[in-house]
Amino acid sequence: GGAHNRFLMAPGLALTNLLFLLWPANLNIVHPIENVPWFEWPAILVALAVAAGLCYVCIRYFRKEPLLAWSVAWLITGLIPLLNIFPLAVPILEHRLYAASAGFALTAAVAAAKLHGLPSFRNAAMPVLAAACFILAALTWARLPVWKNSETLWLDAIEREPGAARSYFNLAGYYFEQQKFDRTIGVLETYVRL
């Protein structure tokens, strides 16, 4: 039934959210569940391997590297509410990643410190980390104008996913609140058609 399918979807949703943390590209307030590639065979094996790998790191390094194990455990704990095990009306929302992102950032910092301690990585670790931070900060900065108001947010969502009906409904609600009724009607007609 539905609960069984939700358990099968959990590794794919975990990997989807991890990829947002690793490389925040293709961001959107709307991510249709049908677009997630990690639910189908053989891609689901990749999602399962990543989930198993995270659990393995927690267990393997629990005594040897407790800070690493703890930070990965924080990441996993932050991902659990996003796995749709308990049904979510909208399974993928980027802004739910705050708790997981703290665990991810700590894990990345611990991993970078460990790499910096290795002689073969000592000279490259900090420049690579600095470059990654700069690129990710630039991506974040470029995304900020989308969050100016509800109109910019939902217009961006429609541009990126023109077949997602929820974006049109929410944009129509914004226009209605602003008493822009001529725009409301056109957007609602598109919503009804979808």
mmCIF file with all atom_site columns, C-alpha atoms in Angstrom:
data_model
loop_
_atom_site.group_PDB
_atom_site.id
_atom_site.type_symbol
_atom_site.label_atom_id
_atom_site.label_alt_id
_atom_site.label_comp_id
_atom_site.label_asym_id
_atom_site.label_entity_id
_atom_site.label_seq_id
_atom_site.pdbx_PDB_ins_code
_atom_site.Cartn_x
_atom_site.Cartn_y
_atom_site.Cartn_z
_atom_site.occupancy
_atom_site.B_iso_or_equiv
_atom_site.pdbx_formal_charge
_atom_site.auth_seq_id
_atom_site.auth_comp_id
_atom_site.auth_asym_id
_atom_site.auth_atom_id
_atom_site.pdbx_PDB_model_num
ATOM 1   C CA . GLY A 1 1   ? 0.000  0.000  0.000   1.00 0.00 ? 1   GLY A CA 1
ATOM 2   C CA . GLY A 1 2   ? 0.900  3.666  0.387   1.00 0.00 ? 2   GLY A CA 1
ATOM 3   C CA . ALA A 1 3   ? 3.053  3.177  3.516   1.00 0.00 ? 3   ALA A CA 1
ATOM 4   C CA . HIS A 1 4   ? 5.059  0.439  1.799   1.00 0.00 ? 4   HIS A CA 1
ATOM 5   C CA . ASN A 1 5   ? 5.740  2.707  -1.178  1.00 0.00 ? 5   ASN A CA 1
ATOM 6   C CA . ARG A 1 6   ? 6.772  5.533  1.145   1.00 0.00 ? 6   ARG A CA 1
ATOM 7   C CA . PHE A 1 7   ? 9.438  3.290  2.675   1.00 0.00 ? 7   PHE A CA 1
ATOM 8   C CA . LEU A 1 8   ? 10.746 2.437  -0.794  1.00 0.00 ? 8   LEU A CA 1
ATOM 9   C CA . MET A 1 9   ? 10.849 6.148  -1.668  1.00 0.00 ? 9   MET A CA 1
ATOM 10  C CA . ALA A 1 10  ? 12.789 7.133  1.481   1.00 0.00 ? 10  ALA A CA 1
ATOM 11  C CA . PRO A 1 11  ? 16.342 6.470  0.163   1.00 0.00 ? 11  PRO A CA 1
ATOM 12  C CA . GLY A 1 12  ? 15.565 8.371  -3.046  1.00 0.00 ? 12  GLY A CA 1
ATOM 13  C CA . LEU A 1 13  ? 14.228 11.341 -1.106  1.00 0.00 ? 13  LEU A CA 1
ATOM 14  C CA . ALA A 1 14  ? 17.289 11.245 1.162   1.00 0.00 ? 14  ALA A CA 1
ATOM 15  C CA . LEU A 1 15  ? 19.616 11.321 -1.850  1.00 0.00 ? 15  LEU A CA 1
ATOM 16  C CA . THR A 1 16  ? 17.599 14.099 -3.513  1.00 0.00 ? 16  THR A CA 1
ATOM 17  C CA . ASN A 1 17  ? 17.941 16.259 -0.404  1.00 0.00 ? 17  ASN A CA 1
ATOM 18  C CA . LEU A 1 18  ? 21.630 15.395 -0.002  1.00 0.00 ? 18  LEU A CA 1
ATOM 19  C CA . LEU A 1 19  ? 22.253 16.536 -3.562  1.00 0.00 ? 19  LEU A CA 1
ATOM 20  C CA . PHE A 1 20  ? 20.610 19.896 -2.760  1.00 0.00 ? 20  PHE A CA 1
ATOM 21  C CA . LEU A 1 21  ? 23.104 20.235 0.088   1.00 0.00 ? 21  LEU A CA 1
ATOM 22  C CA . LEU A 1 22  ? 26.087 19.170 -2.016  1.00 0.00 ? 22  LEU A CA 1
ATOM 23  C CA . TRP A 1 23  ? 25.276 21.256 -5.063  1.00 0.00 ? 23  TRP A CA 1
ATOM 24  C CA . PRO A 1 24  ? 22.394 23.741 -4.674  1.00 0.00 ? 24  PRO A CA 1
ATOM 25  C CA . ALA A 1 25  ? 21.496 23.980 -8.345  1.00 0.00 ? 25  ALA A CA 1
ATOM 26  C CA . ASN A 1 26  ? 18.088 23.613 -10.002 1.00 0.00 ? 26  ASN A CA 1
ATOM 27  C CA . LEU A 1 27  ? 16.506 25.028 -6.864  1.00 0.00 ? 27  LEU A CA 1
ATOM 28  C CA . ASN A 1 28  ? 12.782 25.616 -6.953  1.00 0.00 ? 28  ASN A CA 1
ATOM 29  C CA . ILE A 1 29  ? 9.954  25.895 -4.465  1.00 0.00 ? 29  ILE A CA 1
ATOM 30  C CA . VAL A 1 30  ? 8.228  23.095 -6.443  1.00 0.00 ? 30  VAL A CA 1
ATOM 31  C CA . HIS A 1 31  ? 9.821  19.709 -7.107  1.00 0.00 ? 31  HIS A CA 1
ATOM 32  C CA . PRO A 1 32  ? 7.286  17.247 -8.520  1.00 0.00 ? 32  PRO A CA 1
ATOM 33  C CA . ILE A 1 33  ? 7.805  13.809 -7.032  1.00 0.00 ? 33  ILE A CA 1
ATOM 34  C CA . GLU A 1 34  ? 7.532  12.305 -10.535 1.00 0.00 ? 34  GLU A CA 1
ATOM 35  C CA . ASN A 1 35  ? 10.814 14.000 -11.477 1.00 0.00 ? 35  ASN A CA 1
ATOM 36  C CA . VAL A 1 36  ? 12.899 12.183 -8.852  1.00 0.00 ? 36  VAL A CA 1
ATOM 37  C CA . PRO A 1 37  ? 15.108 9.671  -10.703 1.00 0.00 ? 37  PRO A CA 1
ATOM 38  C CA . TRP A 1 38  ? 16.122 7.678  -7.596  1.00 0.00 ? 38  TRP A CA 1
ATOM 39  C CA . PHE A 1 39  ? 12.877 5.700  -7.215  1.00 0.00 ? 39  PHE A CA 1
ATOM 40  C CA . GLU A 1 40  ? 13.354 3.466  -10.248 1.00 0.00 ? 40  GLU A CA 1
ATOM 41  C CA . TRP A 1 41  ? 15.632 0.505  -10.850 1.00 0.00 ? 41  TRP A CA 1
ATOM 42  C CA . PRO A 1 42  ? 18.707 0.627  -11.036 1.00 0.00 ? 42  PRO A CA 1
ATOM 43  C CA . ALA A 1 43  ? 19.026 4.221  -9.720  1.00 0.00 ? 43  ALA A CA 1
ATOM 44  C CA . ILE A 1 44  ? 17.413 3.157  -6.453  1.00 0.00 ? 44  ILE A CA 1
ATOM 45  C CA . LEU A 1 45  ? 20.571 1.109  -5.802  1.00 0.00 ? 45  LEU A CA 1
ATOM 46  C CA . VAL A 1 46  ? 22.611 4.329  -5.785  1.00 0.00 ? 46  VAL A CA 1
ATOM 47  C CA . ALA A 1 47  ? 20.200 5.861  -3.252  1.00 0.00 ? 47  ALA A CA 1
ATOM 48  C CA . LEU A 1 48  ? 20.369 2.741  -1.080  1.00 0.00 ? 48  LEU A CA 1
ATOM 49  C CA . ALA A 1 49  ? 24.181 2.696  -1.264  1.00 0.00 ? 49  ALA A CA 1
ATOM 50  C CA . VAL A 1 50  ? 24.408 6.351  -0.176  1.00 0.00 ? 50  VAL A CA 1
ATOM 51  C CA . ALA A 1 51  ? 21.990 5.777  2.719   1.00 0.00 ? 51  ALA A CA 1
ATOM 52  C CA . ALA A 1 52  ? 23.908 2.668  3.789   1.00 0.00 ? 52  ALA A CA 1
ATOM 53  C CA . GLY A 1 53  ? 27.193 4.567  3.486   1.00 0.00 ? 53  GLY A CA 1
ATOM 54  C CA . LEU A 1 54  ? 26.010 7.302  5.841   1.00 0.00 ? 54  LEU A CA 1
ATOM 55  C CA . CYS A 1 55  ? 24.886 4.722  8.387   1.00 0.00 ? 55  CYS A CA 1
ATOM 56  C CA . TYR A 1 56  ? 28.186 2.866  7.992   1.00 0.00 ? 56  TYR A CA 1
ATOM 57  C CA . VAL A 1 57  ? 30.198 6.033  8.731   1.00 0.00 ? 57  VAL A CA 1
ATOM 58  C CA . CYS A 1 58  ? 28.187 6.579  11.933  1.00 0.00 ? 58  CYS A CA 1
ATOM 59  C CA . ILE A 1 59  ? 28.762 3.050  13.156  1.00 0.00 ? 59  ILE A CA 1
ATOM 60  C CA . ARG A 1 60  ? 32.335 2.592  11.929  1.00 0.00 ? 60  ARG A CA 1
ATOM 61  C CA . TYR A 1 61  ? 33.695 5.837  13.345  1.00 0.00 ? 61  TYR A CA 1
ATOM 62  C CA . PHE A 1 62  ? 31.573 6.010  16.510  1.00 0.00 ? 62  PHE A CA 1
ATOM 63  C CA . ARG A 1 63  ? 34.556 5.332  18.798  1.00 0.00 ? 63  ARG A CA 1
ATOM 64  C CA . LYS A 1 64  ? 37.482 6.193  16.519  1.00 0.00 ? 64  LYS A CA 1
ATOM 65  C CA . GLU A 1 65  ? 36.237 9.583  15.229  1.00 0.00 ? 65  GLU A CA 1
ATOM 66  C CA . PRO A 1 66  ? 33.279 10.591 17.415  1.00 0.00 ? 66  PRO A CA 1
ATOM 67  C CA . LEU A 1 67  ? 32.992 14.120 15.987  1.00 0.00 ? 67  LEU A CA 1
ATOM 68  C CA . LEU A 1 68  ? 32.674 12.739 12.458  1.00 0.00 ? 68  LEU A CA 1
ATOM 69  C CA . ALA A 1 69  ? 30.164 10.098 13.571  1.00 0.00 ? 69  ALA A CA 1
ATOM 70  C CA . TRP A 1 70  ? 28.165 12.673 15.528  1.00 0.00 ? 70  TRP A CA 1
ATOM 71  C CA . SER A 1 71  ? 28.053 15.158 12.657  1.00 0.00 ? 71  SER A CA 1
ATOM 72  C CA . VAL A 1 72  ? 26.899 12.476 10.183  1.00 0.00 ? 72  VAL A CA 1
ATOM 73  C CA . ALA A 1 73  ? 24.293 11.353 12.737  1.00 0.00 ? 73  ALA A CA 1
ATOM 74  C CA . TRP A 1 74  ? 23.065 14.964 12.885  1.00 0.00 ? 74  TRP A CA 1
ATOM 75  C CA . LEU A 1 75  ? 22.821 15.003 9.092   1.00 0.00 ? 75  LEU A CA 1
ATOM 76  C CA . ILE A 1 76  ? 20.862 11.738 9.079   1.00 0.00 ? 76  ILE A CA 1
ATOM 77  C CA . THR A 1 77  ? 18.574 12.954 11.870  1.00 0.00 ? 77  THR A CA 1
ATOM 78  C CA . GLY A 1 78  ? 17.887 16.137 9.908   1.00 0.00 ? 78  GLY A CA 1
ATOM 79  C CA . LEU A 1 79  ? 16.976 14.081 6.843   1.00 0.00 ? 79  LEU A CA 1
ATOM 80  C CA . ILE A 1 80  ? 14.560 11.693 8.594   1.00 0.00 ? 80  ILE A CA 1
ATOM 81  C CA . PRO A 1 81  ? 11.569 14.102 8.658   1.00 0.00 ? 81  PRO A CA 1
ATOM 82  C CA . LEU A 1 82  ? 12.061 14.690 4.916   1.00 0.00 ? 82  LEU A CA 1
ATOM 83  C CA . LEU A 1 83  ? 11.712 11.034 3.917   1.00 0.00 ? 83  LEU A CA 1
ATOM 84  C CA . ASN A 1 84  ? 7.893  11.038 3.627   1.00 0.00 ? 84  ASN A CA 1
ATOM 85  C CA . ILE A 1 85  ? 7.637  8.039  5.976   1.00 0.00 ? 85  ILE A CA 1
ATOM 86  C CA . PHE A 1 86  ? 4.998  10.062 7.739   1.00 0.00 ? 86  PHE A CA 1
ATOM 87  C CA . PRO A 1 87  ? 3.065  11.465 4.764   1.00 0.00 ? 87  PRO A CA 1
ATOM 88  C CA . LEU A 1 88  ? 3.899  15.000 3.701   1.00 0.00 ? 88  LEU A CA 1
ATOM 89  C CA . ALA A 1 89  ? 1.547  17.012 1.513   1.00 0.00 ? 89  ALA A CA 1
ATOM 90  C CA . VAL A 1 90  ? 4.588  18.224 -0.451  1.00 0.00 ? 90  VAL A CA 1
ATOM 91  C CA . PRO A 1 91  ? 7.426  15.686 -0.119  1.00 0.00 ? 91  PRO A CA 1
ATOM 92  C CA . ILE A 1 92  ? 10.281 17.849 -1.453  1.00 0.00 ? 92  ILE A CA 1
ATOM 93  C CA . LEU A 1 93  ? 10.714 21.374 -0.117  1.00 0.00 ? 93  LEU A CA 1
ATOM 94  C CA . GLU A 1 94  ? 14.213 22.807 0.011   1.00 0.00 ? 94  GLU A CA 1
ATOM 95  C CA . HIS A 1 95  ? 13.506 25.043 2.981   1.00 0.00 ? 95  HIS A CA 1
ATOM 96  C CA . ARG A 1 96  ? 13.067 21.964 5.176   1.00 0.00 ? 96  ARG A CA 1
ATOM 97  C CA . LEU A 1 97  ? 16.816 21.352 4.926   1.00 0.00 ? 97  LEU A CA 1
ATOM 98  C CA . TYR A 1 98  ? 17.875 23.691 7.731   1.00 0.00 ? 98  TYR A CA 1
ATOM 99  C CA . ALA A 1 99  ? 18.500 21.003 10.380  1.00 0.00 ? 99  ALA A CA 1
ATOM 100 C CA . ALA A 1 100 ? 20.162 18.664 7.888   1.00 0.00 ? 100 ALA A CA 1
ATOM 101 C CA . SER A 1 101 ? 22.327 21.482 6.513   1.00 0.00 ? 101 SER A CA 1
ATOM 102 C CA . ALA A 1 102 ? 23.842 22.101 9.958   1.00 0.00 ? 102 ALA A CA 1
ATOM 103 C CA . GLY A 1 103 ? 24.872 18.434 10.166  1.00 0.00 ? 103 GLY A CA 1
ATOM 104 C CA . PHE A 1 104 ? 26.127 18.582 6.588   1.00 0.00 ? 104 PHE A CA 1
ATOM 105 C CA . ALA A 1 105 ? 28.226 21.699 7.278   1.00 0.00 ? 105 ALA A CA 1
ATOM 106 C CA . LEU A 1 106 ? 29.744 20.124 10.383  1.00 0.00 ? 106 LEU A CA 1
ATOM 107 C CA . THR A 1 107 ? 30.462 16.896 8.499   1.00 0.00 ? 107 THR A CA 1
ATOM 108 C CA . ALA A 1 108 ? 32.129 18.854 5.689   1.00 0.00 ? 108 ALA A CA 1
ATOM 109 C CA . ALA A 1 109 ? 34.228 20.811 8.190   1.00 0.00 ? 109 ALA A CA 1
ATOM 110 C CA . VAL A 1 110 ? 35.343 17.648 10.017  1.00 0.00 ? 110 VAL A CA 1
ATOM 111 C CA . ALA A 1 111 ? 36.157 15.930 6.701   1.00 0.00 ? 111 ALA A CA 1
ATOM 112 C CA . ALA A 1 112 ? 38.108 18.994 5.494   1.00 0.00 ? 112 ALA A CA 1
ATOM 113 C CA . ALA A 1 113 ? 40.094 19.092 8.743   1.00 0.00 ? 113 ALA A CA 1
ATOM 114 C CA . LYS A 1 114 ? 40.905 15.382 8.380   1.00 0.00 ? 114 LYS A CA 1
ATOM 115 C CA . LEU A 1 115 ? 41.994 15.865 4.766   1.00 0.00 ? 115 LEU A CA 1
ATOM 116 C CA . HIS A 1 116 ? 44.103 18.857 5.781   1.00 0.00 ? 116 HIS A CA 1
ATOM 117 C CA . GLY A 1 117 ? 45.897 16.580 8.252   1.00 0.00 ? 117 GLY A CA 1
ATOM 118 C CA . LEU A 1 118 ? 46.945 14.179 5.504   1.00 0.00 ? 118 LEU A CA 1
ATOM 119 C CA . PRO A 1 119 ? 50.309 15.098 3.920   1.00 0.00 ? 119 PRO A CA 1
ATOM 120 C CA . SER A 1 120 ? 49.127 14.448 0.355   1.00 0.00 ? 120 SER A CA 1
ATOM 121 C CA . PHE A 1 121 ? 46.103 16.767 0.774   1.00 0.00 ? 121 PHE A CA 1
ATOM 122 C CA . ARG A 1 122 ? 47.594 19.432 3.062   1.00 0.00 ? 122 ARG A CA 1
ATOM 123 C CA . ASN A 1 123 ? 48.361 21.975 0.334   1.00 0.00 ? 123 ASN A CA 1
ATOM 124 C CA . ALA A 1 124 ? 45.155 21.416 -1.632  1.00 0.00 ? 124 ALA A CA 1
ATOM 125 C CA . ALA A 1 125 ? 42.536 21.013 1.111   1.00 0.00 ? 125 ALA A CA 1
ATOM 126 C CA . MET A 1 126 ? 42.062 24.654 2.122   1.00 0.00 ? 126 MET A CA 1
ATOM 127 C CA . PRO A 1 127 ? 42.116 26.177 -1.402  1.00 0.00 ? 127 PRO A CA 1
ATOM 128 C CA . VAL A 1 128 ? 39.585 23.577 -2.586  1.00 0.00 ? 128 VAL A CA 1
ATOM 129 C CA . LEU A 1 129 ? 37.380 24.223 0.446   1.00 0.00 ? 129 LEU A CA 1
ATOM 130 C CA . ALA A 1 130 ? 37.638 28.004 -0.037  1.00 0.00 ? 130 ALA A CA 1
ATOM 131 C CA . ALA A 1 131 ? 36.730 27.683 -3.720  1.00 0.00 ? 131 ALA A CA 1
ATOM 132 C CA . ALA A 1 132 ? 33.744 25.465 -2.884  1.00 0.00 ? 132 ALA A CA 1
ATOM 133 C CA . CYS A 1 133 ? 32.543 27.961 -0.252  1.00 0.00 ? 133 CYS A CA 1
ATOM 134 C CA . PHE A 1 134 ? 32.887 30.838 -2.724  1.00 0.00 ? 134 PHE A CA 1
ATOM 135 C CA . ILE A 1 135 ? 30.972 29.007 -5.467  1.00 0.00 ? 135 ILE A CA 1
ATOM 136 C CA . LEU A 1 136 ? 28.192 27.921 -3.102  1.00 0.00 ? 136 LEU A CA 1
ATOM 137 C CA . ALA A 1 137 ? 27.916 31.445 -1.673  1.00 0.00 ? 137 ALA A CA 1
ATOM 138 C CA . ALA A 1 138 ? 27.655 32.856 -5.205  1.00 0.00 ? 138 ALA A CA 1
ATOM 139 C CA . LEU A 1 139 ? 24.882 30.369 -6.064  1.00 0.00 ? 139 LEU A CA 1
ATOM 140 C CA . THR A 1 140 ? 23.033 31.356 -2.898  1.00 0.00 ? 140 THR A CA 1
ATOM 141 C CA . TRP A 1 141 ? 23.415 35.065 -3.653  1.00 0.00 ? 141 TRP A CA 1
ATOM 142 C CA . ALA A 1 142 ? 22.143 34.580 -7.207  1.00 0.00 ? 142 ALA A CA 1
ATOM 143 C CA . ARG A 1 143 ? 19.022 32.849 -5.863  1.00 0.00 ? 143 ARG A CA 1
ATOM 144 C CA . LEU A 1 144 ? 18.082 35.555 -3.336  1.00 0.00 ? 144 LEU A CA 1
ATOM 145 C CA . PRO A 1 145 ? 16.038 37.812 -5.711  1.00 0.00 ? 145 PRO A CA 1
ATOM 146 C CA . VAL A 1 146 ? 13.566 34.965 -6.254  1.00 0.00 ? 146 VAL A CA 1
ATOM 147 C CA . TRP A 1 147 ? 12.559 35.299 -2.583  1.00 0.00 ? 147 TRP A CA 1
ATOM 148 C CA . LYS A 1 148 ? 11.750 39.033 -2.878  1.00 0.00 ? 148 LYS A CA 1
ATOM 149 C CA . ASN A 1 149 ? 8.003  38.351 -2.562  1.00 0.00 ? 149 ASN A CA 1
ATOM 150 C CA . SER A 1 150 ? 5.370  35.726 -3.365  1.00 0.00 ? 150 SER A CA 1
ATOM 151 C CA . GLU A 1 151 ? 5.007  36.924 -6.951  1.00 0.00 ? 151 GLU A CA 1
ATOM 152 C CA . THR A 1 152 ? 8.708  36.494 -7.782  1.00 0.00 ? 152 THR A CA 1
ATOM 153 C CA . LEU A 1 153 ? 8.773  33.140 -5.983  1.00 0.00 ? 153 LEU A CA 1
ATOM 154 C CA . TRP A 1 154 ? 5.806  31.619 -7.792  1.00 0.00 ? 154 TRP A CA 1
ATOM 155 C CA . LEU A 1 155 ? 6.698  33.130 -11.188 1.00 0.00 ? 155 LEU A CA 1
ATOM 156 C CA . ASP A 1 156 ? 10.119 31.504 -10.850 1.00 0.00 ? 156 ASP A CA 1
ATOM 157 C CA . ALA A 1 157 ? 8.456  28.210 -9.918  1.00 0.00 ? 157 ALA A CA 1
ATOM 158 C CA . ILE A 1 158 ? 6.186  28.403 -12.973 1.00 0.00 ? 158 ILE A CA 1
ATOM 159 C CA . GLU A 1 159 ? 9.126  29.189 -15.235 1.00 0.00 ? 159 GLU A CA 1
ATOM 160 C CA . ARG A 1 160 ? 11.068 26.172 -13.938 1.00 0.00 ? 160 ARG A CA 1
ATOM 161 C CA . GLU A 1 161 ? 8.109  23.744 -13.687 1.00 0.00 ? 161 GLU A CA 1
ATOM 162 C CA . PRO A 1 162 ? 5.315  24.999 -15.969 1.00 0.00 ? 162 PRO A CA 1
ATOM 163 C CA . GLY A 1 163 ? 3.238  21.854 -15.394 1.00 0.00 ? 163 GLY A CA 1
ATOM 164 C CA . ALA A 1 164 ? 3.053  22.144 -11.583 1.00 0.00 ? 164 ALA A CA 1
ATOM 165 C CA . ALA A 1 165 ? -0.477 23.291 -10.751 1.00 0.00 ? 165 ALA A CA 1
ATOM 166 C CA . ARG A 1 166 ? 0.257  24.334 -7.148  1.00 0.00 ? 166 ARG A CA 1
ATOM 167 C CA . SER A 1 167 ? 2.429  27.242 -8.310  1.00 0.00 ? 167 SER A CA 1
ATOM 168 C CA . TYR A 1 168 ? -0.432 28.734 -10.318 1.00 0.00 ? 168 TYR A CA 1
ATOM 169 C CA . PHE A 1 169 ? -2.847 28.350 -7.403  1.00 0.00 ? 169 PHE A CA 1
ATOM 170 C CA . ASN A 1 170 ? -0.474 30.088 -4.990  1.00 0.00 ? 170 ASN A CA 1
ATOM 171 C CA . LEU A 1 171 ? 0.307  32.870 -7.484  1.00 0.00 ? 171 LEU A CA 1
ATOM 172 C CA . ALA A 1 172 ? -3.434 33.405 -8.006  1.00 0.00 ? 172 ALA A CA 1
ATOM 173 C CA . GLY A 1 173 ? -3.858 33.664 -4.229  1.00 0.00 ? 173 GLY A CA 1
ATOM 174 C CA . TYR A 1 174 ? -1.141 36.320 -4.093  1.00 0.00 ? 174 TYR A CA 1
ATOM 175 C CA . TYR A 1 175 ? -2.738 38.316 -6.916  1.00 0.00 ? 175 TYR A CA 1
ATOM 176 C CA . PHE A 1 176 ? -6.145 38.026 -5.242  1.00 0.00 ? 176 PHE A CA 1
ATOM 177 C CA . GLU A 1 177 ? -4.731 39.401 -1.966  1.00 0.00 ? 177 GLU A CA 1
ATOM 178 C CA . GLN A 1 178 ? -3.192 42.285 -3.935  1.00 0.00 ? 178 GLN A CA 1
ATOM 179 C CA . GLN A 1 179 ? -6.604 42.844 -5.596  1.00 0.00 ? 179 GLN A CA 1
ATOM 180 C CA . LYS A 1 180 ? -5.101 42.273 -9.048  1.00 0.00 ? 180 LYS A CA 1
ATOM 181 C CA . PHE A 1 181 ? -8.200 40.426 -10.179 1.00 0.00 ? 181 PHE A CA 1
ATOM 182 C CA . ASP A 1 182 ? -7.427 40.521 -13.914 1.00 0.00 ? 182 ASP A CA 1
ATOM 183 C CA . ARG A 1 183 ? -4.189 38.605 -13.275 1.00 0.00 ? 183 ARG A CA 1
ATOM 184 C CA . THR A 1 184 ? -5.914 36.302 -10.765 1.00 0.00 ? 184 THR A CA 1
ATOM 185 C CA . ILE A 1 185 ? -8.440 35.076 -13.324 1.00 0.00 ? 185 ILE A CA 1
ATOM 186 C CA . GLY A 1 186 ? -5.858 34.174 -15.973 1.00 0.00 ? 186 GLY A CA 1
ATOM 187 C CA . VAL A 1 187 ? -3.655 32.311 -13.505 1.00 0.00 ? 187 VAL A CA 1
ATOM 188 C CA . LEU A 1 188 ? -6.639 30.451 -12.003 1.00 0.00 ? 188 LEU A CA 1
ATOM 189 C CA . GLU A 1 189 ? -7.758 29.373 -15.488 1.00 0.00 ? 189 GLU A CA 1
ATOM 190 C CA . THR A 1 190 ? -4.325 27.829 -16.055 1.00 0.00 ? 190 THR A CA 1
ATOM 191 C CA . TYR A 1 191 ? -4.537 26.136 -12.632 1.00 0.00 ? 191 TYR A CA 1
ATOM 192 C CA . VAL A 1 192 ? -7.950 24.631 -13.458 1.00 0.00 ? 192 VAL A CA 1
ATOM 193 C CA . ARG A 1 193 ? -6.716 23.459 -16.859 1.00 0.00 ? 193 ARG A CA 1
ATOM 194 C CA . LEU A 1 194 ? -3.741 21.711 -15.249 1.00 0.00 ? 194 LEU A CA 1
#
